[in-house]
């Protein structure tokens, strides 16, 4: 009984660190040739621990790619994998550049505990590197008479392909540019940097420019909504002068307290679930032991009655 109780308590202590210690999204998709940033959140008690990023489906067979205790600063621009830790927001961020098809796979965000008695706190994510295209924003908003920019992203496969920008439903409006070239007129400019992005700039916006547009390359197309708002008119009523007294709010402190409060609530909720799970496991074990004891008692009574039967017959 005591042994079972000790096991249950040790299970309750160990499970929250594994289930609730670190979190990130379960899957990411990124275009070939583009960069990706993965945020890995952790609980306040791991603030000053070493964090790491490795590739693999299990911790035992995971190839280390970056660690917070070994940040390469010689030439960050050329480092393909970088890691940074924000102690205020309790999140460390991993950035991988120039993604290749071979980079598709499982990765681990980890907090190194450094003890033979405790496992590292880890969470897993799957990254898929795909062909095709996307846009930075599906909707852009500009003011009448102004300009807006649309960034269309494409995978490395389409670096040398012709890029196209059209108004949806009006194919005569399409403007094309070859790789590395620039198209420009009084209301539109399209340029391709041949490094995964071609930029469309709509100039001298008019209200009638509001609508759906499409950027495409190869067989891939992405829709973008452009919204043009009216130019604001000058108000004839005078606005009151702003108050000279302003409350000074320590934003950094508030952000940290809010983040820590959020993580504390998450920890408490997760711990409560784990405690209930541990109690359920404990009660199930007790029920099984009780059932086995009853069965053994019944068997003993049956054995005793069978032994007494033949003795009565002899008498």
Short mmCIF file of C-alpha atoms in Angstrom, two decimals:
data_model
loop_
_atom_site.label_atom_id
_atom_site.label_comp_id
_atom_site.label_asym_id
_atom_site.label_seq_id
_atom_site.Cartn_x
_atom_site.Cartn_y
_atom_site.Cartn_z
CA UNK A 1 0.00 0.00 0.00
CA UNK A 2 2.77 2.45 0.96
CA UNK A 3 4.71 1.58 -2.17
CA UNK A 4 1.69 2.30 -4.37
CA UNK A 5 1.13 5.63 -2.63
CA UNK A 6 4.75 6.70 -3.18
CA UNK A 7 4.51 5.82 -6.88
CA UNK A 8 1.31 7.85 -7.25
CA UNK A 9 2.89 10.91 -5.61
CA UNK A 10 6.02 10.68 -7.78
CA UNK A 11 3.82 10.44 -10.87
CA UNK A 12 1.94 13.60 -9.88
CA UNK A 13 5.19 15.51 -9.43
CA UNK A 14 6.69 14.39 -12.75
CA UNK A 15 3.72 14.66 -15.14
CA UNK A 16 3.03 18.46 -14.90
CA UNK A 17 6.61 19.29 -15.89
CA UNK A 18 6.29 17.17 -19.02
CA UNK A 19 2.75 18.14 -20.03
CA UNK A 20 2.72 21.81 -19.04
CA UNK A 21 6.34 22.98 -19.08
CA UNK A 22 6.68 24.02 -22.73
CA UNK A 23 4.28 24.64 -25.61
CA UNK A 24 4.29 25.58 -29.29
CA UNK A 25 2.14 25.01 -32.37
CA UNK A 26 1.90 21.39 -33.52
CA UNK A 27 2.60 22.09 -37.19
CA UNK A 28 4.06 24.80 -39.43
CA UNK A 29 4.18 25.16 -43.22
CA UNK A 30 6.76 27.27 -45.04
CA UNK A 31 7.58 27.88 -48.68
CA UNK A 32 10.86 26.49 -49.99
CA UNK A 33 13.53 29.18 -49.86
CA UNK A 34 11.67 31.23 -47.22
CA UNK A 35 12.38 31.67 -43.49
CA UNK A 36 10.32 30.48 -40.53
CA UNK A 37 10.19 31.59 -36.89
CA UNK A 38 8.90 29.21 -34.20
CA UNK A 39 7.94 30.58 -30.74
CA UNK A 40 8.44 28.15 -27.84
CA UNK A 41 6.68 29.16 -24.61
CA UNK A 42 7.77 27.95 -21.19
CA UNK A 43 6.71 28.25 -17.54
CA UNK A 44 8.23 30.88 -15.17
CA UNK A 45 10.26 28.36 -13.17
CA UNK A 46 12.36 27.63 -16.28
CA UNK A 47 13.27 31.29 -16.89
CA UNK A 48 17.01 30.89 -16.38
CA UNK A 49 17.42 27.37 -17.76
CA UNK A 50 19.19 26.61 -21.05
CA UNK A 51 16.81 26.29 -24.00
CA UNK A 52 17.58 24.36 -27.17
CA UNK A 53 16.23 23.49 -30.64
CA UNK A 54 16.93 20.13 -32.20
CA UNK A 55 15.72 17.96 -35.06
CA UNK A 56 14.22 14.56 -34.35
CA UNK A 57 11.10 12.76 -33.19
CA UNK A 58 12.58 11.70 -29.81
CA UNK A 59 14.90 13.44 -27.37
CA UNK A 60 17.35 10.53 -27.39
CA UNK A 61 17.87 10.79 -31.18
CA UNK A 62 17.63 14.55 -31.68
CA UNK A 63 20.32 16.51 -33.57
CA UNK A 64 21.07 19.80 -31.81
CA UNK A 65 20.77 22.87 -34.06
CA UNK A 66 20.84 25.81 -31.62
CA UNK A 67 21.22 26.48 -27.87
CA UNK A 68 20.83 29.62 -25.78
CA UNK A 69 24.15 28.94 -24.03
CA UNK A 70 25.95 28.79 -27.38
CA UNK A 71 24.58 31.64 -29.49
CA UNK A 72 26.71 32.26 -32.56
CA UNK A 73 27.35 36.00 -32.87
CA UNK A 74 30.29 36.06 -35.27
CA UNK A 75 28.04 36.65 -38.28
CA UNK A 76 24.31 36.32 -37.41
CA UNK A 77 23.32 37.22 -40.99
CA UNK A 78 24.89 33.98 -42.27
CA UNK A 79 23.72 31.71 -39.46
CA UNK A 80 20.96 29.56 -40.92
CA UNK A 81 19.49 28.70 -37.50
CA UNK A 82 19.32 31.31 -34.72
CA UNK A 83 17.79 31.25 -31.24
CA UNK A 84 16.86 34.04 -28.81
CA UNK A 85 15.27 33.99 -25.35
CA UNK A 86 12.84 36.67 -24.12
CA UNK A 87 12.84 36.37 -20.33
CA UNK A 88 10.09 38.97 -19.97
CA UNK A 89 7.61 37.17 -22.22
CA UNK A 90 8.82 33.67 -21.20
CA UNK A 91 9.31 32.55 -24.80
CA UNK A 92 12.35 31.58 -26.84
CA UNK A 93 12.22 31.97 -30.61
CA UNK A 94 13.97 29.87 -33.24
CA UNK A 95 14.44 31.22 -36.77
CA UNK A 96 15.44 28.97 -39.68
CA UNK A 97 16.40 30.62 -42.97
CA UNK A 98 16.44 29.45 -46.58
CA UNK A 99 14.29 26.37 -45.93
CA UNK A 100 14.77 23.31 -48.16
CA UNK A 101 12.57 20.33 -48.92
CA UNK A 102 14.98 18.20 -46.88
CA UNK A 103 14.20 20.32 -43.80
CA UNK A 104 10.71 18.81 -43.60
CA UNK A 105 10.33 16.79 -40.39
CA UNK A 106 9.89 16.79 -36.61
CA UNK A 107 11.64 19.28 -34.33
CA UNK A 108 11.83 19.74 -30.55
CA UNK A 109 11.68 22.88 -28.39
CA UNK A 110 13.48 21.91 -25.20
CA UNK A 111 14.34 23.23 -21.76
CA UNK A 112 17.45 21.50 -20.39
CA UNK A 113 16.94 20.38 -16.79
CA UNK A 114 20.40 18.89 -16.40
CA UNK A 115 19.50 16.22 -13.85
CA UNK A 116 19.59 12.43 -14.03
CA UNK A 117 16.40 12.34 -11.95
CA UNK A 118 14.32 14.68 -14.14
CA UNK A 119 13.65 14.57 -17.88
CA UNK A 120 14.07 17.68 -20.02
CA UNK A 121 10.93 19.73 -20.59
CA UNK A 122 10.14 19.37 -24.32
CA UNK A 123 7.42 19.99 -26.89
CA UNK A 124 7.25 18.77 -30.49
CA UNK A 125 6.36 20.45 -33.79
CA UNK A 126 6.25 19.25 -37.39
CA UNK A 127 7.56 21.57 -40.12
CA UNK A 128 6.54 21.07 -43.76
CA UNK A 129 8.49 22.75 -46.57
CA UNK A 130 6.27 23.10 -49.63
CA UNK A 131 6.28 24.41 -53.20
CA UNK A 132 3.88 27.17 -54.21
CA UNK A 133 3.20 30.72 -53.14
CA UNK A 134 1.54 32.81 -50.45
CA UNK A 135 1.06 36.45 -49.47
CA UNK A 136 2.21 38.30 -46.37
CA UNK A 137 -1.27 39.86 -45.93
CA UNK A 138 -4.53 38.74 -47.50
CA UNK A 139 -5.94 42.27 -47.12
CA UNK A 140 -4.25 45.66 -47.42
CA UNK A 141 -5.87 49.02 -46.61
CA UNK A 142 -4.89 52.35 -48.08
CA UNK A 143 -6.18 55.90 -48.10
CA UNK A 144 -7.52 57.59 -51.23
CA UNK A 145 -4.64 59.28 -53.06
CA UNK A 146 -2.04 57.21 -51.19
CA UNK A 147 -0.38 53.87 -51.93
CA UNK A 148 -0.26 50.29 -50.63
CA UNK A 149 2.18 47.42 -51.02
CA UNK A 150 1.38 43.74 -51.52
CA UNK A 151 4.14 41.18 -50.92
CA UNK A 152 3.69 37.93 -52.85
CA UNK A 153 5.96 35.08 -51.74
CA UNK A 154 7.00 32.17 -53.94
CA UNK A 155 9.11 29.04 -53.44
CA UNK A 156 12.57 28.68 -54.96
CA UNK A 157 11.18 26.49 -57.73
CA UNK A 158 9.56 29.57 -59.30
CA UNK A 159 12.52 31.93 -58.99
CA UNK A 160 12.92 32.20 -62.78
CA UNK A 161 9.19 32.08 -63.60
CA UNK A 162 7.16 35.05 -64.86
CA UNK A 163 5.14 36.83 -62.16
CA UNK A 164 1.64 38.18 -62.75
CA UNK A 165 -0.68 40.68 -61.03
CA UNK A 166 -4.34 40.91 -62.11
CA UNK A 167 -7.63 42.33 -60.94
CA UNK A 168 -9.93 39.38 -60.24
CA UNK A 169 -12.42 38.85 -63.10
CA UNK A 170 -10.64 41.30 -65.43
CA UNK A 171 -7.87 39.44 -67.24
CA UNK A 172 -7.12 42.45 -69.46
CA UNK A 173 -5.79 44.18 -66.35
CA UNK A 174 -2.97 41.64 -65.86
CA UNK A 175 0.55 43.00 -65.66
CA UNK A 176 3.50 40.65 -66.08
CA UNK A 177 7.13 40.88 -65.14
CA UNK A 178 9.98 38.50 -65.86
CA UNK A 179 12.38 37.37 -63.15
CA UNK A 180 14.51 40.24 -61.91
CA UNK A 181 12.67 42.85 -64.00
CA UNK A 182 10.44 45.77 -62.99
CA UNK A 183 7.12 46.88 -64.48
CA UNK A 184 5.96 50.39 -63.61
CA UNK A 185 3.42 52.95 -64.77
CA UNK A 186 1.64 55.89 -63.12
CA UNK A 187 -0.59 53.71 -60.92
CA UNK A 188 1.24 50.40 -60.53
CA UNK A 189 4.72 48.98 -59.96
CA UNK A 190 5.67 45.28 -59.91
CA UNK A 191 9.20 44.17 -58.99
CA UNK A 192 10.77 40.77 -58.38
CA UNK A 193 13.83 40.43 -56.15
CA UNK A 194 14.44 36.84 -57.36
CA UNK A 195 14.85 35.88 -53.72
CA UNK A 196 11.36 34.62 -52.93
CA UNK A 197 9.33 37.85 -53.01
CA UNK A 198 7.76 39.99 -55.68
CA UNK A 199 6.25 43.28 -54.57
CA UNK A 200 3.24 45.03 -56.05
CA UNK A 201 2.77 48.74 -55.29
CA UNK A 202 -0.57 50.39 -56.07
CA UNK A 203 -0.12 54.18 -56.35
CA UNK A 204 -2.50 57.16 -56.42
CA UNK A 205 -5.29 55.03 -55.01
CA UNK A 206 -8.87 55.72 -56.04
CA UNK A 207 -12.05 54.50 -54.34
CA UNK A 208 -12.84 52.37 -57.38
CA UNK A 209 -9.57 50.48 -56.87
CA UNK A 210 -11.26 48.65 -53.97
CA UNK A 211 -11.73 44.96 -54.82
CA UNK A 212 -10.10 41.56 -55.17
CA UNK A 213 -6.77 41.07 -56.94
CA UNK A 214 -4.59 38.07 -57.67
CA UNK A 215 -0.86 37.46 -57.71
CA UNK A 216 0.32 34.31 -59.47
CA UNK A 217 3.33 32.43 -60.74
CA UNK A 218 3.39 29.12 -62.54
CA UNK A 219 0.14 27.31 -61.72
CA UNK A 220 -0.25 28.92 -58.29
CA UNK A 221 -2.51 31.88 -57.48
CA UNK A 222 -3.24 33.83 -54.31
CA UNK A 223 -6.10 36.30 -53.77
CA UNK A 224 -5.61 39.69 -52.10
CA UNK A 225 -8.29 42.15 -51.06
CA UNK A 226 -7.51 45.85 -51.47
CA UNK A 227 -9.63 48.33 -49.50
CA UNK A 228 -9.40 52.05 -50.28
CA UNK A 229 -10.82 54.39 -47.64
CA UNK A 230 -12.00 57.96 -48.37
CA UNK A 231 -9.61 60.81 -47.71
CA UNK A 232 -10.57 62.34 -44.33
CA UNK A 233 -12.11 65.82 -44.45
CA UNK A 234 -10.86 68.55 -42.15
CA UNK A 235 -13.10 69.03 -39.13
CA UNK A 236 -14.40 72.56 -38.53
CA UNK A 237 -14.79 72.01 -34.80
CA UNK A 238 -11.74 72.59 -32.73
CA UNK A 239 -10.49 69.69 -30.73
CA UNK A 240 -9.62 70.20 -27.08
CA UNK A 241 -5.96 70.38 -26.20
CA UNK A 242 -4.64 67.13 -24.82
CA UNK A 243 -4.12 66.97 -21.10
CA UNK A 244 -0.58 67.62 -19.97
CA UNK A 245 -0.85 65.05 -17.21
CA UNK A 246 -0.41 61.51 -18.35
CA UNK A 247 -0.23 58.39 -16.30
CA UNK A 248 3.07 56.65 -16.67
CA UNK A 249 2.58 52.90 -16.94
CA UNK A 250 5.60 50.59 -16.77
CA UNK A 251 4.68 48.60 -19.87
CA UNK A 252 7.46 46.09 -19.53
CA UNK A 253 6.55 45.28 -15.94
CA UNK A 254 2.86 44.99 -16.76
CA UNK A 255 3.58 42.74 -19.74
CA UNK A 256 5.75 40.49 -17.62
CA UNK A 257 3.21 40.30 -14.79
CA UNK A 258 0.43 39.56 -17.29
CA UNK A 259 2.51 36.85 -18.97
CA UNK A 260 3.46 35.28 -15.64
CA UNK A 261 -0.17 35.41 -14.49
CA UNK A 262 -1.25 33.67 -17.68
CA UNK A 263 1.40 30.95 -17.28
CA UNK A 264 0.51 30.53 -13.59
CA UNK A 265 -3.15 30.01 -14.48
CA UNK A 266 -2.13 27.51 -17.17
CA UNK A 267 0.11 25.68 -14.68
CA UNK A 268 -2.60 25.50 -12.02
CA UNK A 269 -5.20 24.26 -14.49
CA UNK A 270 -2.87 21.60 -15.86
CA UNK A 271 -1.77 20.54 -12.37
CA UNK A 272 -5.41 20.17 -11.31
CA UNK A 273 -6.06 17.87 -14.25
CA UNK A 274 -2.97 15.84 -13.43
CA UNK A 275 -3.97 15.54 -9.76
CA UNK A 276 -7.39 14.24 -10.75
CA UNK A 277 -5.73 11.80 -13.13
CA UNK A 278 -3.40 10.60 -10.39
CA UNK A 279 -6.30 10.14 -7.94
CA UNK A 280 -8.22 8.16 -10.56
CA UNK A 281 -5.20 5.90 -11.16
CA UNK A 282 -4.72 5.48 -7.42
CA UNK A 283 -8.38 4.58 -6.80
CA UNK A 284 -8.34 2.09 -9.69
CA UNK A 285 -5.29 0.40 -8.21
CA UNK A 286 -6.99 0.22 -4.83
CA UNK A 287 -10.14 -1.25 -6.38
CA UNK A 288 -8.09 -3.93 -8.13
CA UNK A 289 -6.26 -4.81 -4.92
CA UNK A 290 -9.57 -5.00 -3.01
CA UNK A 291 -11.08 -7.23 -5.71
CA UNK A 292 -8.09 -9.57 -5.59
CA UNK A 293 -8.36 -9.77 -1.79
CA UNK A 294 -12.05 -10.74 -2.00
CA UNK A 295 -11.32 -13.40 -4.63
CA UNK A 296 -8.52 -14.86 -2.47
CA UNK A 297 -10.85 -14.94 0.57
CA UNK A 298 -13.59 -16.71 -1.39
CA UNK A 299 -11.11 -19.29 -2.66
CA UNK A 300 -9.92 -19.94 0.89
CA UNK A 301 -13.47 -20.44 2.14
CA UNK A 302 -14.25 -22.85 -0.72
CA UNK A 303 -11.07 -24.81 -0.02
CA UNK A 304 -11.91 -25.03 3.68
CA UNK A 305 -15.45 -26.27 3.02
CA UNK A 306 -14.26 -28.97 0.61
CA UNK A 307 -11.74 -30.23 3.15
CA UNK A 308 -14.37 -30.45 5.90
CA UNK A 309 -16.79 -32.39 3.65
CA UNK A 310 -14.80 -35.66 3.41
CA UNK A 311 -14.05 -35.62 7.14
CA UNK A 312 -17.80 -35.55 7.94
CA UNK A 313 -18.37 -38.53 5.63
CA UNK A 314 -15.75 -40.62 7.45
CA UNK A 315 -17.45 -40.03 10.77
#
